[in-house]
CSV table of C-alpha atoms in Angstrom, one decimal:
chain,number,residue,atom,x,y,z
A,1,UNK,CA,-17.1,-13.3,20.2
A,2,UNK,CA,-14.4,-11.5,22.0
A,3,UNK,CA,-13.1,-7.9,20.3
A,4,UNK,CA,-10.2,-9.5,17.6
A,5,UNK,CA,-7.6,-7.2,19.3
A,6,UNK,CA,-7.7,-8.9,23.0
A,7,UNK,CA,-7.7,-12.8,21.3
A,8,UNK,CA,-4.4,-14.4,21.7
A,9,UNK,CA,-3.3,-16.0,18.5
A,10,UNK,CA,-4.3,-19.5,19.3
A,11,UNK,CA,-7.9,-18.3,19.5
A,12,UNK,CA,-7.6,-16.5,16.4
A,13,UNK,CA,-6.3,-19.5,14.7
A,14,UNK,CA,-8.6,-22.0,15.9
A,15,UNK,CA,-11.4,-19.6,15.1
A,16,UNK,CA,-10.6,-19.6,11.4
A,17,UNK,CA,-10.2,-23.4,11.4
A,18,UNK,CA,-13.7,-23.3,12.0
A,19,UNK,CA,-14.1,-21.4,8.9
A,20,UNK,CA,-14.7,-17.8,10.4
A,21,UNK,CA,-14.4,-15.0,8.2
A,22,UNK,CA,-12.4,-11.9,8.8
A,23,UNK,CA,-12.6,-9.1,6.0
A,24,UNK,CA,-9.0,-8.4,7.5
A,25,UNK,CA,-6.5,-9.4,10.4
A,26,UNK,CA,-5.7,-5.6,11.4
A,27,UNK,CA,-6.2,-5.0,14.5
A,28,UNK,CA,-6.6,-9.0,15.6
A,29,UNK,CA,-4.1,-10.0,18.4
A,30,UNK,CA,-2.5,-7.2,19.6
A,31,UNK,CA,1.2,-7.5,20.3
A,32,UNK,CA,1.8,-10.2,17.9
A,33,UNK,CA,3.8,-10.5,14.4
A,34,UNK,CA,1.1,-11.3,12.0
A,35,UNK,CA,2.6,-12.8,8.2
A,36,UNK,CA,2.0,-13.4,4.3
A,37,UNK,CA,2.2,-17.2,3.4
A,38,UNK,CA,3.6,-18.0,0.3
A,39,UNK,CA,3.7,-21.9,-0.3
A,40,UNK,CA,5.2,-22.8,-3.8
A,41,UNK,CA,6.4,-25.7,-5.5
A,42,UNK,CA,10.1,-27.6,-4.2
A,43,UNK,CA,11.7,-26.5,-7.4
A,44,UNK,CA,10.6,-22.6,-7.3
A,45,UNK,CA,11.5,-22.7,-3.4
A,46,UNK,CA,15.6,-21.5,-3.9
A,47,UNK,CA,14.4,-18.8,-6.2
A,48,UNK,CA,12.1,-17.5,-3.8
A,49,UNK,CA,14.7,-17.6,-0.7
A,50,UNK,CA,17.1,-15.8,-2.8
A,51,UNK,CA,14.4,-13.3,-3.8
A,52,UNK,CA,13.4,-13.1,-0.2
A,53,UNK,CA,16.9,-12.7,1.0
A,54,UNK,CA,18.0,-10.0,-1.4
A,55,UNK,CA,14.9,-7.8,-0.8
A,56,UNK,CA,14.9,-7.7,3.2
A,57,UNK,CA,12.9,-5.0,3.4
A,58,UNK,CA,10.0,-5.9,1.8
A,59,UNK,CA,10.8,-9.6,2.5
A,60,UNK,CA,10.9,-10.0,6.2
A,61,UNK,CA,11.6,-13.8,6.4
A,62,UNK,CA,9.9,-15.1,9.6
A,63,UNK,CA,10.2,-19.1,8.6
A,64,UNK,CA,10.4,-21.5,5.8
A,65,UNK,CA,9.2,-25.3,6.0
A,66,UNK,CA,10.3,-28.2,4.9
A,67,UNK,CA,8.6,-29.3,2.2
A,68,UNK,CA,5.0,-31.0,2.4
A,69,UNK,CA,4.9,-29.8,6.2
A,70,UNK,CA,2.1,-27.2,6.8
A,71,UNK,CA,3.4,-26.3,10.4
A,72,UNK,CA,5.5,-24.0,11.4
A,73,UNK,CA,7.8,-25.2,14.0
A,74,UNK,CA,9.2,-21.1,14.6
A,75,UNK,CA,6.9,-19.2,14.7
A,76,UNK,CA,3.7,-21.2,16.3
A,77,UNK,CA,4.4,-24.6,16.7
A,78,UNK,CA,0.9,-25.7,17.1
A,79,UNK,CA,-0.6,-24.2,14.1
A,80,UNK,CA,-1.4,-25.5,10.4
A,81,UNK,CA,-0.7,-23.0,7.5
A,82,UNK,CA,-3.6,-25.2,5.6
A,83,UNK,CA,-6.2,-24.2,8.0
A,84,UNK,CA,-5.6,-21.6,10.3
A,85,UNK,CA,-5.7,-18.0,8.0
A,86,UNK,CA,-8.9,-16.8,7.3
A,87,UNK,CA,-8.7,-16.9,3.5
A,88,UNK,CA,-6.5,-18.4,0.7
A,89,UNK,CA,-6.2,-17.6,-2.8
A,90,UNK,CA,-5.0,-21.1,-4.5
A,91,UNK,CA,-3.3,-20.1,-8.4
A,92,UNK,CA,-2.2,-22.0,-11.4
A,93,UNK,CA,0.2,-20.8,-13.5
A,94,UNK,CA,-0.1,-17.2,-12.2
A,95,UNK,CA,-3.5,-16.8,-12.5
A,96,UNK,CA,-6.2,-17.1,-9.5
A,97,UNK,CA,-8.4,-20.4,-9.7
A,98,UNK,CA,-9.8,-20.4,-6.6
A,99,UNK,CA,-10.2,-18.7,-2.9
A,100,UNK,CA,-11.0,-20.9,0.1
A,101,UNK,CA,-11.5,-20.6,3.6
A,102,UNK,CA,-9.3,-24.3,3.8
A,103,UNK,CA,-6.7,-25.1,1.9
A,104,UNK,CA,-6.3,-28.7,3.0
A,105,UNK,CA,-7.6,-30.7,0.1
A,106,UNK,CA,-5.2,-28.5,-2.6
A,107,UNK,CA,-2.0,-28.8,0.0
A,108,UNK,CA,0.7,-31.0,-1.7
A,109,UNK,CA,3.7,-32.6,-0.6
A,110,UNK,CA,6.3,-30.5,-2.7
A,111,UNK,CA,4.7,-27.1,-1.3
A,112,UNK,CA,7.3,-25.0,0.3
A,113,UNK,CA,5.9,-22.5,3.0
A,114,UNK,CA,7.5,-18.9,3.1
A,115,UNK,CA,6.3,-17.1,6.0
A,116,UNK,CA,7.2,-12.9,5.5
A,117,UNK,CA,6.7,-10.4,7.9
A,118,UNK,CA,3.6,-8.1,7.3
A,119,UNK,CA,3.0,-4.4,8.4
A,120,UNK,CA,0.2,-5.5,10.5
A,121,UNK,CA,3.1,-5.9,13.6
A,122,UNK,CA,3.6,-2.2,14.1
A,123,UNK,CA,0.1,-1.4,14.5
A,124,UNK,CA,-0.7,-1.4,17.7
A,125,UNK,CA,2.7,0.3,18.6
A,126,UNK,CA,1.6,3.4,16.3
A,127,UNK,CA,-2.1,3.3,18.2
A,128,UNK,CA,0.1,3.5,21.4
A,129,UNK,CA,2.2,6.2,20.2
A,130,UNK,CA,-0.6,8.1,19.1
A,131,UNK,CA,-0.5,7.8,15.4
A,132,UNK,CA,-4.1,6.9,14.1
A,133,UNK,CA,-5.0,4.3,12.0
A,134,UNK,CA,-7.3,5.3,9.5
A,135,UNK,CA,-8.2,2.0,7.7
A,136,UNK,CA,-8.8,0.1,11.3
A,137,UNK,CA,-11.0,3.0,12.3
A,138,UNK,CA,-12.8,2.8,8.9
A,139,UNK,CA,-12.9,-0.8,9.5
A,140,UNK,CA,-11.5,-1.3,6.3
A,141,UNK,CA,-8.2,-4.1,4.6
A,142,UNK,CA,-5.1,-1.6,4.2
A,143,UNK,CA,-4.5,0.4,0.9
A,144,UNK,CA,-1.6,-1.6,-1.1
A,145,UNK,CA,-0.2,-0.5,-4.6
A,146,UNK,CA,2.1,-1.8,-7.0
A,147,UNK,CA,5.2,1.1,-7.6
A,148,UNK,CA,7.9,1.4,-10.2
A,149,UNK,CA,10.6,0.6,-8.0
A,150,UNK,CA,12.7,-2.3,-9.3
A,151,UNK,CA,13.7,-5.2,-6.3
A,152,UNK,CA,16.9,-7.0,-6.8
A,153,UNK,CA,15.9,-10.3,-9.3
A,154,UNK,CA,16.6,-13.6,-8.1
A,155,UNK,CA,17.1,-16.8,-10.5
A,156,UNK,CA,13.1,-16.6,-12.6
A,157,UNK,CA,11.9,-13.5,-10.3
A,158,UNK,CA,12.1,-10.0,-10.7
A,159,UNK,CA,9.4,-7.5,-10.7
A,160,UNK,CA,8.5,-4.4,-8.5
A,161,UNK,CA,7.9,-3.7,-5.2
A,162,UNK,CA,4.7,-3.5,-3.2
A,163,UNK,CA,3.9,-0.8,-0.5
A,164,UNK,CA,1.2,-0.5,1.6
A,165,UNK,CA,-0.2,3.2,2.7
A,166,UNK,CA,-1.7,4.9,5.8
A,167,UNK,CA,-2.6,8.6,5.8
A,168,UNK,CA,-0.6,10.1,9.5
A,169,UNK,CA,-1.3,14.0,10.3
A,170,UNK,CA,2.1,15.7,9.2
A,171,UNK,CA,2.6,16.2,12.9
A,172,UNK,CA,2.8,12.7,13.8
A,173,UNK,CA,5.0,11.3,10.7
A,174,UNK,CA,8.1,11.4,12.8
A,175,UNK,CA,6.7,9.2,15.5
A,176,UNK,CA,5.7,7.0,13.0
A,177,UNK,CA,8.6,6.4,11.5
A,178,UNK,CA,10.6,5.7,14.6
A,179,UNK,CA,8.0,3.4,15.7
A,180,UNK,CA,7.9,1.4,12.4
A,181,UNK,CA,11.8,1.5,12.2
A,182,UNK,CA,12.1,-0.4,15.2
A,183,UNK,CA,10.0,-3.5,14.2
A,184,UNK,CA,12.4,-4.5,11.4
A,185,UNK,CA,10.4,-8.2,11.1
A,186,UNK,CA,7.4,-6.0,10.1
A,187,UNK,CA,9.0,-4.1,7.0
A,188,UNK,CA,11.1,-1.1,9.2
A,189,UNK,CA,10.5,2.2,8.4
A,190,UNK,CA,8.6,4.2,5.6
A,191,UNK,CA,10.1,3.7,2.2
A,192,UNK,CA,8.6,6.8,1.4
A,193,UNK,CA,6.8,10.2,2.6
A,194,UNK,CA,4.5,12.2,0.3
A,195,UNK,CA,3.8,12.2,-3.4
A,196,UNK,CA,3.0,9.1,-4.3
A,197,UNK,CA,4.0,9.9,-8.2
A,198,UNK,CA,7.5,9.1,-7.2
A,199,UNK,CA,6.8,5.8,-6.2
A,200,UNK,CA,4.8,5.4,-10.0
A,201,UNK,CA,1.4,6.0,-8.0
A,202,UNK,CA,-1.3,7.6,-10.2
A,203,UNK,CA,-4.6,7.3,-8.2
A,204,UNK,CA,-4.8,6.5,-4.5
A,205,UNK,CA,-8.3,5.9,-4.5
A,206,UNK,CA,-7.6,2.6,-6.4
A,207,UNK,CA,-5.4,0.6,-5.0
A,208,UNK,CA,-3.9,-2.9,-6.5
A,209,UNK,CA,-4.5,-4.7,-3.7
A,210,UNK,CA,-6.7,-3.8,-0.5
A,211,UNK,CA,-9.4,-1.3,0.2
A,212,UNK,CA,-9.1,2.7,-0.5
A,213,UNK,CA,-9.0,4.8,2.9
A,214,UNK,CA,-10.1,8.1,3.5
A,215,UNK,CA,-7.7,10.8,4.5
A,216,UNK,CA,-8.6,13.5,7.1
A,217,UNK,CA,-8.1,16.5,6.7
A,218,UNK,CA,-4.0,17.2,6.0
A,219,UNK,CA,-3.1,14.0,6.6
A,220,UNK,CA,-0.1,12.8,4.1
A,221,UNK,CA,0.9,10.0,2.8
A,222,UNK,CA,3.4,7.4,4.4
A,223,UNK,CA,4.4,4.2,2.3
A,224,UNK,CA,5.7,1.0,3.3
A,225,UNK,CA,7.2,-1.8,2.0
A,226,UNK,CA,5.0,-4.9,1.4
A,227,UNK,CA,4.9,-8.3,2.0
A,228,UNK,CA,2.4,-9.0,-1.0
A,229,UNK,CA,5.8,-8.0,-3.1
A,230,UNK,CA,6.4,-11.4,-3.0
A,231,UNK,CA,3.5,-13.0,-3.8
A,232,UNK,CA,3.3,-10.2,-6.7
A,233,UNK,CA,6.5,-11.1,-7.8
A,234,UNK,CA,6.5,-15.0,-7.8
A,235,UNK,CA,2.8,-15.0,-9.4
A,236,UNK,CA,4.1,-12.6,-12.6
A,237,UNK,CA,6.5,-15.7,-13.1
A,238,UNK,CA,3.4,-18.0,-13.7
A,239,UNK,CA,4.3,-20.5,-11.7
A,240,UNK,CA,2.4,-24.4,-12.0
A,241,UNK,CA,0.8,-23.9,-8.8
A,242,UNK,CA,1.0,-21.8,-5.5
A,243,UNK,CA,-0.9,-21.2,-2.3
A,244,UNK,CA,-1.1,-17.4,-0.9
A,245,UNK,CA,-2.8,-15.7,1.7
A,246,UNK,CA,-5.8,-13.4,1.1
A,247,UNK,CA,-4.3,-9.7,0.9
A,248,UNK,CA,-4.9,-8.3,4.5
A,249,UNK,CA,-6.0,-11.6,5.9
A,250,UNK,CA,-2.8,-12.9,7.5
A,251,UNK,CA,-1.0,-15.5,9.4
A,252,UNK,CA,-1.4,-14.7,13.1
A,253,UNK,CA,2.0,-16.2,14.8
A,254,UNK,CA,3.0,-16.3,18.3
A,255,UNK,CA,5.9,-13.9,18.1
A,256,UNK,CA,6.0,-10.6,19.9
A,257,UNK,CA,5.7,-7.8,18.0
A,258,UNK,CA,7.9,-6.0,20.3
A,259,UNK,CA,11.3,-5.1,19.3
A,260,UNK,CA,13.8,-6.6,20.8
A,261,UNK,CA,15.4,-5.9,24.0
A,262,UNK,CA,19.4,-5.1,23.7
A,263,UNK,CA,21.6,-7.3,25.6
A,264,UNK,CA,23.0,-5.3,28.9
A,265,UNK,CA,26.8,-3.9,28.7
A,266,UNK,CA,29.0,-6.5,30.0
């Protein structure tokens, strides 16, 4: 197989409708957005918009679908959110029940798709800038934790946000947060430098979601908002039924991850 990084995304895609397995979509497809899929039930579906709406920067929106329909008309036209992600985690109220490689047979015709942005975009720009990325090099998911900061409640949902981490040299924390801050579909810039006790953080070796990564020497922390937020957020509601990506194995679109270019002066 060809390195993940130089794959476009319709390789990717039709690769995991085969059923491949990828312990993680960093690094895949380099210079495209990659997302979280949330699909829940029609009647949960305003709820979650408003939630997404009101918490931008953890809740990129890249697309919703109509109900029932598992493609995404924005984003990649040609694709099928029941098929084309390396892993699903399938829940009933709140809880996990199962995790497949296919979600085709538990799709249903009220789902609502909620495609969100995911940190995974501004990657490759920090590789370019010179930034290292410790958890692609360690060929490990990204560390995500759950924090104590509150996001704005919508309707049933409320709850805290979700960051994901990646140790930077001290030296290079400036570039990366102009090179994040630029990609707002992909979460913007840090949330937060440093201590992770402000953000409620006890123990970085264990985070809530992902794989721990190891820090060279002086590296600090650098936090950003989360896409699983979402996900965290809807689930703690206990809702009937929902479909979710695996954390760290995402929806590869085909939109640039490439900020975009201003308009000329007129």
């Amino acid at each position: 197989m060809s390195q993940p990084s130089v794959l476009t995304p319709t390789q990717a895609r039709a690769l995991f409708r085969t059923g491949a397995q990828a312990a993680t979509t960093s690094g895949w497809c380099r210079g495209y957005a990659q997302a979280n899929l949330l699909a829940v039930p029609r009647d949960l579906a305003f709820d979650t918009l408003l939630f997404v709406q009101r918490n931008p920067d953890a809740c990129p929106l890249l697309e919703v679908t109509d109900p029932g329909d598992p493609h995404p008309r924005e984003v990649a036209a040609s694709a099928d959110l029941r098929t084309d992600l390396p892993a699903y985690r399938v829940y009933e109220n709140g809880a996990p029940v199962a995790e497949v490689a296919d979600a085709t047979g538990y799709w249903r015709d009220d789902l609502v798709a909620f495609l969100i942005g995911c940190s995974f975009g501004f990657e490759a720009a920090l590789s370019a800038a010179g930034v290292p990325v410790r958890h692609i090099g360690q060929d490990r998911n990204v560390a995500m934790y759950v924090t104590d900061r509150p996001c704005v409640p919508a309707g049933r949902l409320s709850g805290p946000l979700v960051v994901s981490m990646r140790p930077v040299p001290p030296a290079m924390v400036d570039a990366a947060v102009e090179v994040s801050a630029r990609r707002l579909g992909t979460h913007g810039p840090p949330v937060h430098v440093g201590d992770p006790a402000a953000l409620g953080i006890a123990d970085l070796a264990r985070p809530d979601f992902g794989d721990p990564v190891e820090f060279a020497p002086g590296d600090v922390p650098v936090f950003w908002a989360c896409g699983v937020t979402a996900q965290a957020v809807v689930l703690a509601a206990k809702p009937e039924f929902a479909i979710t990506h695996s954390p760290g194995r995402m929806f590869v679109t085909d939109v640039s991850d490439a900020p975009p270019v201003p308009d000329a002066p007129l």
